[in-house]
Tab-separated table of C-alpha atoms in Angstrom:
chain	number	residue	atom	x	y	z
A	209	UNK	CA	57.272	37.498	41.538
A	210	UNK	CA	58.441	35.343	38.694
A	211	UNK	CA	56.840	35.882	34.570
A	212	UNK	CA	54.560	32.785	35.171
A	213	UNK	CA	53.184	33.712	38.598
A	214	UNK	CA	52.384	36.513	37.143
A	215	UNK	CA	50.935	35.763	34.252
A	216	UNK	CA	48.726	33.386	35.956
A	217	UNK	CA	47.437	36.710	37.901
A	218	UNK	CA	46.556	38.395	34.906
A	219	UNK	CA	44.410	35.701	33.472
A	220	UNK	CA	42.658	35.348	36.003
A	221	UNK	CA	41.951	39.354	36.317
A	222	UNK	CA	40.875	39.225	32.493
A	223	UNK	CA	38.267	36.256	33.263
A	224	UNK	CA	36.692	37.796	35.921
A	225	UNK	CA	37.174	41.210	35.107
A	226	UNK	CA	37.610	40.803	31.396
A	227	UNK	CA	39.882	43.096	30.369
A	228	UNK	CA	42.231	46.041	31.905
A	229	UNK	CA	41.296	49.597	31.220
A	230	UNK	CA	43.469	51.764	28.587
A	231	UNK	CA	44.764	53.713	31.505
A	232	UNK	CA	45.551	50.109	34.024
A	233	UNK	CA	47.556	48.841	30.591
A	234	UNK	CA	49.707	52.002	30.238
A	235	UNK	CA	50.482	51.679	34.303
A	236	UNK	CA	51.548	47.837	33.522
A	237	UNK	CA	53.818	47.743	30.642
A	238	UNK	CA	55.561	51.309	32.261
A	239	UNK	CA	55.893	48.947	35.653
A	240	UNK	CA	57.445	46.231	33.418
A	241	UNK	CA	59.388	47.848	31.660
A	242	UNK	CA	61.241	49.426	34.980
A	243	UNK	CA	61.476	46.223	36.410
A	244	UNK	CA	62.859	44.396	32.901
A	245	UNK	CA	65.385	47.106	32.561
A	246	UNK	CA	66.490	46.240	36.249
A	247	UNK	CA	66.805	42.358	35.519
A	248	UNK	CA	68.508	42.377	32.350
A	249	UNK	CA	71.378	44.743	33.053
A	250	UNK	CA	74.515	42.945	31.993
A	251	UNK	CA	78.182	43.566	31.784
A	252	UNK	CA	78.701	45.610	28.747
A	253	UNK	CA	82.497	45.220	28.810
A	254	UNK	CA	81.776	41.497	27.922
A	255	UNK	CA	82.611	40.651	23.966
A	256	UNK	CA	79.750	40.113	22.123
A	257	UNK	CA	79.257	36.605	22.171
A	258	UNK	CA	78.877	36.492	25.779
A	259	UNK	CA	76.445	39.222	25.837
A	260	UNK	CA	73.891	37.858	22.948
A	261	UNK	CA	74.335	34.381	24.796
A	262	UNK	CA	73.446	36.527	28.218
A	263	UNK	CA	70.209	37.951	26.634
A	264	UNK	CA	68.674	35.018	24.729
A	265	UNK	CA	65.057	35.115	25.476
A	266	UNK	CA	64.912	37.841	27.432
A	267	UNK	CA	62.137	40.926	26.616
A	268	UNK	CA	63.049	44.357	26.118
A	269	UNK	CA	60.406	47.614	26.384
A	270	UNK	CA	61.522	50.888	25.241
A	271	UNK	CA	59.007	54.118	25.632
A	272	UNK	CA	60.014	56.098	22.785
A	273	UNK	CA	58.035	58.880	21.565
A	274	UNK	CA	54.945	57.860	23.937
A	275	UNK	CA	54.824	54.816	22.293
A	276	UNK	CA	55.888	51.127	23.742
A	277	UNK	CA	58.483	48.983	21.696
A	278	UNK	CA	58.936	45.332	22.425
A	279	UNK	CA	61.955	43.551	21.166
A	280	UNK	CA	62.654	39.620	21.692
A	281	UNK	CA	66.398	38.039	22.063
A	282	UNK	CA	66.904	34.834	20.156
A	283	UNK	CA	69.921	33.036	19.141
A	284	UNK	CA	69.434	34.363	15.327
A	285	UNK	CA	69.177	37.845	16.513
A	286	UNK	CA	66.233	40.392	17.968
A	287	UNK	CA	63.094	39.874	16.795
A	288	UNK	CA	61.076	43.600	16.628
A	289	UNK	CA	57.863	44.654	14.284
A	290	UNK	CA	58.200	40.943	12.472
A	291	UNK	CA	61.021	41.077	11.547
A	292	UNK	CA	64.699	39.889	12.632
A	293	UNK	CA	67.844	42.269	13.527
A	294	UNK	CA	71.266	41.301	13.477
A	295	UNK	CA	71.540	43.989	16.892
A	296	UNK	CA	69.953	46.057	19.179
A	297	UNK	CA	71.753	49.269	17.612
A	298	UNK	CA	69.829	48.415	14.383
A	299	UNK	CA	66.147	48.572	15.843
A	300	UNK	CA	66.895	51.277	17.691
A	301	UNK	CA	67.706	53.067	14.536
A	302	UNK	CA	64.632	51.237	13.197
A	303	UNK	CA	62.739	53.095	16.111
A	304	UNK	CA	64.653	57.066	16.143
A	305	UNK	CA	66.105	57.313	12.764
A	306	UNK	CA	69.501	58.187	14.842
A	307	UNK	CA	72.295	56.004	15.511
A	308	UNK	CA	72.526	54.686	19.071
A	309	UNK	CA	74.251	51.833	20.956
A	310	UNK	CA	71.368	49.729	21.166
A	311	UNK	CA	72.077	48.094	24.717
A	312	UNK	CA	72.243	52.018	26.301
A	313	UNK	CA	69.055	52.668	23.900
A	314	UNK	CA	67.258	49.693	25.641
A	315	UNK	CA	69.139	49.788	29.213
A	316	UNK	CA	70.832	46.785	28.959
A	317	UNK	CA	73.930	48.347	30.164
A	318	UNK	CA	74.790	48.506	33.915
């Protein structure tokens, strides 16, 4: 099922049901973010360039800690927490206070 499809599916849960429980919310964004770590795996043997131009746009979800992070590809960088990273490595940092490749930290990697 592609993002818009369902999207469309969710609205139209929230209107008539008008809004997911706490619980139903914490069973969706674990489902997506098994299924985005699935779709966005990517070469990692590919030079940099190729890889940012592979991920531009794409949404990342890391559970860290029990809590979910959400991270943004665009062609200036990785938008996380309002602000803009130069890489992936950096927010995960941002997010453990440890250094970490950021693609492994995020599953990006095959």
């Amino acid at each position: 099922m592609n993002n818009k499809l369902l999207d469309r599916k969710m609205e139209r849960w929230k209107e008539k049901y008008h809004d997911f429980s706490p619980e139903l919310k914490k069973q969706i964004d674990k489902l997506v973010l098994k299924f985005e770590a699935k779709s966005t795996l990517i070469d990692c043997t590919l030079n940099t360039m190729q890889s940012k131009a592979t991920l531009i746009g794409k949404r990342f979800l890391r559970e860290y800690n029990g809590k979910i992070h959400e991270v943004k590809a665009l062609e200036q960088g990785f938008y996380y927490n309002n602000k803009i990273y130069k890489s992936l490595s950096a927010i995960a940092y941002e997010i453990t206070g440890t250094r970490w490749n950021g693609k492994r930290f995020f599953g990006v990697c095959k």
